PDB file of C-alpha atoms in Angstrom:
ATOM      1  CA  MET A   1     -14.478 -11.180  -4.843  1.00 95.00           C
ATOM      2  CA  VAL A   2     -13.554  -7.742  -3.486  1.00 97.00           C
ATOM      3  CA  VAL A   3     -10.325  -7.279  -1.504  1.00 98.00           C
ATOM      4  CA  VAL A   4      -8.763  -4.460   0.498  1.00 98.00           C
ATOM      5  CA  TYR A   5      -5.058  -3.728   0.094  1.00 98.00           C
ATOM      6  CA  PRO A   6      -4.185  -1.441   3.038  1.00 98.00           C
ATOM      7  CA  GLY A   7      -1.017   0.486   3.724  1.00 96.00           C
ATOM      8  CA  SER A   8       0.551   3.834   4.404  1.00 95.00           C
ATOM      9  CA  PHE A   9       1.855   4.133   0.820  1.00 96.00           C
ATOM     10  CA  ASP A  10       4.178   6.983   1.831  1.00 96.00           C
ATOM     11  CA  PRO A  11       5.098   6.923  -1.005  1.00 96.00           C
ATOM     12  CA  VAL A  12       3.664   4.269  -3.300  1.00 97.00           C
ATOM     13  CA  THR A  13       6.484   2.233  -4.861  1.00 96.00           C
ATOM     14  CA  ASN A  14       6.765  -0.094  -7.832  1.00 96.00           C
ATOM     15  CA  GLY A  15       6.554  -2.939  -5.306  1.00 95.00           C
ATOM     16  CA  HIS A  16       3.115  -1.710  -4.214  1.00 96.00           C
ATOM     17  CA  LEU A  17       2.077  -1.343  -7.844  1.00 97.00           C
ATOM     18  CA  ASP A  18       3.185  -4.904  -8.550  1.00 96.00           C
ATOM     19  CA  ILE A  19       0.803  -6.161  -5.838  1.00 97.00           C
ATOM     20  CA  ILE A  20      -2.023  -3.884  -7.060  1.00 98.00           C
ATOM     21  CA  GLU A  21      -1.609  -5.019 -10.670  1.00 97.00           C
ATOM     22  CA  ARG A  22      -1.533  -8.699  -9.760  1.00 97.00           C
ATOM     23  CA  CYS A  23      -4.607  -8.328  -7.537  1.00 98.00           C
ATOM     24  CA  SER A  24      -6.468  -6.436 -10.252  1.00 98.00           C
ATOM     25  CA  LYS A  25      -6.049  -9.480 -12.504  1.00 97.00           C
ATOM     26  CA  LYS A  26      -7.241 -11.965  -9.872  1.00 97.00           C
ATOM     27  CA  PHE A  27     -10.064 -10.174  -8.072  1.00 98.00           C
ATOM     28  CA  GLU A  28     -13.258  -8.478  -9.153  1.00 98.00           C
ATOM     29  CA  LYS A  29     -12.356  -5.280  -7.293  1.00 98.00           C
ATOM     30  CA  VAL A  30      -9.341  -4.023  -5.327  1.00 98.00           C
ATOM     31  CA  ILE A  31      -9.756  -1.259  -2.768  1.00 98.00           C
ATOM     32  CA  VAL A  32      -6.384   0.325  -2.064  1.00 98.00           C
ATOM     33  CA  ALA A  33      -6.855   1.816   1.408  1.00 98.00           C
ATOM     34  CA  VAL A  34      -4.443   4.489   2.612  1.00 98.00           C
ATOM     35  CA  LEU A  35      -4.024   4.429   6.376  1.00 95.00           C
ATOM     36  CA  ASN A  36      -4.174   7.741   8.192  1.00 92.00           C
ATOM     37  CA  ASN A  37      -1.874   7.077  11.139  1.00 84.00           C
ATOM     38  CA  PRO A  38      -1.531  10.274  13.196  1.00 77.00           C
ATOM     39  CA  SER A  39       1.363   8.822  15.209  1.00 78.00           C
ATOM     40  CA  LYS A  40       3.625   8.751  12.126  1.00 80.00           C
ATOM     41  CA  LYS A  41       5.296  11.705  10.418  1.00 86.00           C
ATOM     42  CA  PRO A  42       4.621  11.013   6.731  1.00 93.00           C
ATOM     43  CA  MET A  43       6.225  12.816   3.808  1.00 95.00           C
ATOM     44  CA  PHE A  44       2.829  13.112   2.089  1.00 96.00           C
ATOM     45  CA  THR A  45      -0.578  13.909   3.531  1.00 95.00           C
ATOM     46  CA  VAL A  46      -3.281  11.269   3.255  1.00 96.00           C
ATOM     47  CA  GLU A  47      -4.919  13.323   0.499  1.00 97.00           C
ATOM     48  CA  GLU A  48      -1.642  13.524  -1.454  1.00 97.00           C
ATOM     49  CA  ARG A  49      -1.080   9.782  -1.117  1.00 97.00           C
ATOM     50  CA  VAL A  50      -4.632   9.081  -2.322  1.00 98.00           C
ATOM     51  CA  GLU A  51      -4.116  11.383  -5.331  1.00 98.00           C
ATOM     52  CA  LEU A  52      -0.760   9.786  -6.191  1.00 98.00           C
ATOM     53  CA  LEU A  53      -2.301   6.322  -5.979  1.00 98.00           C
ATOM     54  CA  ARG A  54      -5.229   7.391  -8.160  1.00 98.00           C
ATOM     55  CA  ALA A  55      -2.798   8.793 -10.727  1.00 97.00           C
ATOM     56  CA  VAL A  56      -0.678   5.639 -10.920  1.00 98.00           C
ATOM     57  CA  THR A  57      -3.633   3.207 -10.900  1.00 98.00           C
ATOM     58  CA  LYS A  58      -5.902   5.048 -13.339  1.00 96.00           C
ATOM     59  CA  GLY A  59      -5.338   2.308 -15.918  1.00 95.00           C
ATOM     60  CA  TYR A  60      -6.973  -0.315 -13.702  1.00 97.00           C
ATOM     61  CA  GLU A  61     -10.763  -0.135 -14.004  1.00 96.00           C
ATOM     62  CA  ASN A  62     -11.348  -2.375 -10.989  1.00 98.00           C
ATOM     63  CA  VAL A  63      -9.077  -0.493  -8.567  1.00 98.00           C
ATOM     64  CA  GLU A  64     -10.552   2.031  -6.144  1.00 98.00           C
ATOM     65  CA  VAL A  65      -8.412   4.226  -3.896  1.00 98.00           C
ATOM     66  CA  ASP A  66      -9.747   5.273  -0.505  1.00 98.00           C
ATOM     67  CA  SER A  67      -8.423   6.234   2.937  1.00 97.00           C
ATOM     68  CA  PHE A  68      -9.269   5.259   6.487  1.00 97.00           C
ATOM     69  CA  SER A  69      -8.242   5.744  10.093  1.00 94.00           C
ATOM     70  CA  GLY A  70      -8.795   3.488  13.028  1.00 94.00           C
ATOM     71  CA  LEU A  71      -8.989  -0.278  12.952  1.00 96.00           C
ATOM     72  CA  LEU A  72      -8.614  -2.008   9.606  1.00 97.00           C
ATOM     73  CA  VAL A  73     -11.267  -4.594  10.525  1.00 96.00           C
ATOM     74  CA  GLU A  74     -13.769  -1.790  11.096  1.00 97.00           C
ATOM     75  CA  TYR A  75     -12.950  -0.290   7.697  1.00 98.00           C
ATOM     76  CA  VAL A  76     -13.223  -3.695   6.002  1.00 97.00           C
ATOM     77  CA  LYS A  77     -16.564  -4.331   7.702  1.00 96.00           C
ATOM     78  CA  LYS A  78     -17.833  -0.883   6.598  1.00 96.00           C
ATOM     79  CA  LYS A  79     -16.840  -1.757   3.007  1.00 97.00           C
ATOM     80  CA  ASN A  80     -18.537  -5.165   3.327  1.00 96.00           C
ATOM     81  CA  VAL A  81     -15.308  -6.972   2.417  1.00 97.00           C
ATOM     82  CA  SER A  82     -13.932 -10.158   3.981  1.00 95.00           C
ATOM     83  CA  PHE A  83     -10.423 -10.317   2.482  1.00 98.00           C
ATOM     84  CA  ILE A  84      -7.329  -8.249   3.204  1.00 98.00           C
ATOM     85  CA  ILE A  85      -4.308  -8.438   0.920  1.00 98.00           C
ATOM     86  CA  LYS A  86      -0.845  -7.995   2.388  1.00 97.00           C
ATOM     87  CA  GLY A  87       2.367  -7.995   0.386  1.00 94.00           C
ATOM     88  CA  LEU A  88       5.393  -9.766   1.813  1.00 93.00           C
ATOM     89  CA  ARG A  89       9.014  -9.009   0.965  1.00 88.00           C
ATOM     90  CA  ALA A  90      10.870 -11.126   3.510  1.00 81.00           C
ATOM     91  CA  VAL A  91      10.455 -13.444   6.478  1.00 80.00           C
ATOM     92  CA  SER A  92      10.538 -10.425   8.800  1.00 78.00           C
ATOM     93  CA  ASP A  93       7.440  -9.049   7.021  1.00 85.00           C
ATOM     94  CA  PHE A  94       5.699 -12.373   7.524  1.00 90.00           C
ATOM     95  CA  GLU A  95       6.239 -12.393  11.278  1.00 89.00           C
ATOM     96  CA  TYR A  96       4.780  -8.908  11.688  1.00 90.00           C
ATOM     97  CA  GLU A  97       1.956  -9.392   9.181  1.00 93.00           C
ATOM     98  CA  MET A  98       0.976 -12.758  10.653  1.00 94.00           C
ATOM     99  CA  GLN A  99       0.657 -11.106  14.066  1.00 94.00           C
ATOM    100  CA  MET A 100      -1.538  -8.379  12.542  1.00 95.00           C
ATOM    101  CA  ALA A 101      -3.641 -10.962  10.675  1.00 96.00           C
ATOM    102  CA  MET A 102      -4.200 -12.927  13.870  1.00 96.00           C
ATOM    103  CA  MET A 103      -5.218  -9.772  15.741  1.00 97.00           C
ATOM    104  CA  ASN A 104      -7.651  -8.899  12.938  1.00 96.00           C
ATOM    105  CA  ARG A 105      -9.118 -12.423  13.153  1.00 95.00           C
ATOM    106  CA  ALA A 106      -9.441 -12.061  16.917  1.00 97.00           C
ATOM    107  CA  LEU A 107     -11.326  -8.798  16.413  1.00 96.00           C
ATOM    108  CA  ASP A 108     -13.509 -10.202  13.622  1.00 96.00           C
ATOM    109  CA  ASN A 109     -13.265 -13.877  12.687  1.00 95.00           C
ATOM    110  CA  SER A 110     -15.010 -13.279   9.353  1.00 95.00           C
ATOM    111  CA  VAL A 111     -11.976 -11.374   8.046  1.00 96.00           C
ATOM    112  CA  GLU A 112      -9.253 -13.323   6.238  1.00 97.00           C
ATOM    113  CA  THR A 113      -5.784 -12.085   5.295  1.00 97.00           C
ATOM    114  CA  LEU A 114      -4.220 -13.256   2.053  1.00 97.00           C
ATOM    115  CA  PHE A 115      -0.460 -12.907   1.663  1.00 96.00           C
ATOM    116  CA  LEU A 116       1.208 -12.223  -1.681  1.00 96.00           C
ATOM    117  CA  MET A 117       4.937 -12.475  -2.127  1.00 93.00           C
ATOM    118  CA  THR A 118       6.341  -9.459  -3.897  1.00 90.00           C
ATOM    119  CA  ASN A 119       8.165  -9.797  -7.172  1.00 91.00           C
ATOM    120  CA  SER A 120      11.779 -10.639  -6.266  1.00 90.00           C
ATOM    121  CA  LYS A 121      13.062  -7.520  -8.042  1.00 91.00           C
ATOM    122  CA  TYR A 122      11.226  -5.438  -5.399  1.00 90.00           C
ATOM    123  CA  SER A 123      12.052  -7.553  -2.338  1.00 88.00           C
ATOM    124  CA  PHE A 124      14.440  -4.925  -0.948  1.00 89.00           C
ATOM    125  CA  LEU A 125      12.105  -2.010  -1.538  1.00 89.00           C
ATOM    126  CA  SER A 126      10.356  -0.006   1.187  1.00 91.00           C
ATOM    127  CA  SER A 127       8.815   3.460   1.231  1.00 92.00           C
ATOM    128  CA  SER A 128      11.253   4.496   3.974  1.00 91.00           C
ATOM    129  CA  LEU A 129      14.227   3.440   1.873  1.00 93.00           C
ATOM    130  CA  VAL A 130      12.861   5.317  -1.164  1.00 95.00           C
ATOM    131  CA  LYS A 131      12.563   8.532   0.872  1.00 94.00           C
ATOM    132  CA  GLU A 132      16.040   8.127   2.344  1.00 95.00           C
ATOM    133  CA  VAL A 133      17.664   7.540  -1.053  1.00 96.00           C
ATOM    134  CA  ALA A 134      15.802  10.499  -2.567  1.00 96.00           C
ATOM    135  CA  LYS A 135      16.831  12.817   0.289  1.00 94.00           C
ATOM    136  CA  LEU A 136      20.457  11.829  -0.329  1.00 95.00           C
ATOM    137  CA  ASN A 137      20.108  12.641  -4.058  1.00 94.00           C
ATOM    138  CA  GLY A 138      20.042   8.997  -5.146  1.00 96.00           C
ATOM    139  CA  ASP A 139      18.264   7.836  -8.294  1.00 96.00           C
ATOM    140  CA  ILE A 140      14.781   6.484  -7.519  1.00 96.00           C
ATOM    141  CA  SER A 141      13.509   6.443 -11.108  1.00 95.00           C
ATOM    142  CA  ASP A 142      13.496   2.631 -11.342  1.00 94.00           C
ATOM    143  CA  ILE A 143      11.702   2.022  -8.042  1.00 95.00           C
ATOM    144  CA  VAL A 144       8.770   4.455  -8.110  1.00 96.00           C
ATOM    145  CA  PRO A 145       6.427   5.641 -10.878  1.00 96.00           C
ATOM    146  CA  LYS A 146       7.393   8.922 -12.606  1.00 96.00           C
ATOM    147  CA  GLU A 147       4.521  10.838 -10.945  1.00 96.00           C
ATOM    148  CA  VAL A 148       5.716   9.705  -7.539  1.00 97.00           C
ATOM    149  CA  GLU A 149       9.354  10.512  -8.285  1.00 96.00           C
ATOM    150  CA  ARG A 150       8.340  14.044  -9.299  1.00 96.00           C
ATOM    151  CA  ALA A 151       6.226  14.467  -6.151  1.00 97.00           C
ATOM    152  CA  ILE A 152       9.042  13.237  -3.879  1.00 97.00           C
ATOM    153  CA  LEU A 153      11.619  15.533  -5.470  1.00 95.00           C
ATOM    154  CA  ASN A 154       9.222  18.482  -5.190  1.00 95.00           C
ATOM    155  CA  LYS A 155       8.647  17.710  -1.497  1.00 94.00           C
ATOM    156  CA  ILE A 156      12.383  17.553  -0.849  1.00 92.00           C
ATOM    157  CA  LYS A 157      12.914  20.863  -2.677  1.00 88.00           C
ATOM    158  CA  GLY A 158      10.025  22.396  -0.744  1.00 82.00           C
ATOM    159  CA  VAL A 159       7.982  23.072  -3.897  1.00 69.00           C
TER     160      VAL A 159
END
């Protein structure tokens, strides 16, 4: 079975990698799909996020990194996939993600959303929090891969 794991991944965190690794062990192929959302002001461009994800997932032979814009159900249909993976950290994630899953089903009833609970050691972790801590000179070395930490610090320094 092939699944799509969508997100903004701005930046990818160890929580995201936990979901990717677990999916890579359970599914034939995992497509990590970076959302290009023009209404947001990301730290990294879509291309940078794709490259960072490729760098940190290179050890997984069955993981492909791609990007998309527009409706997720359209992207999933184009990829000929029926399953979306969404990671959940807390009940608040569930409420939002359930609403999105129901909308996706309303748009295309052949698409299913599978929810995975994050590892409890990452339950507090969000990309926004990582960026905020980094901008305030906090240590992010335990919550993002080394390549991502370097990229974030370079962005903050303007390198």
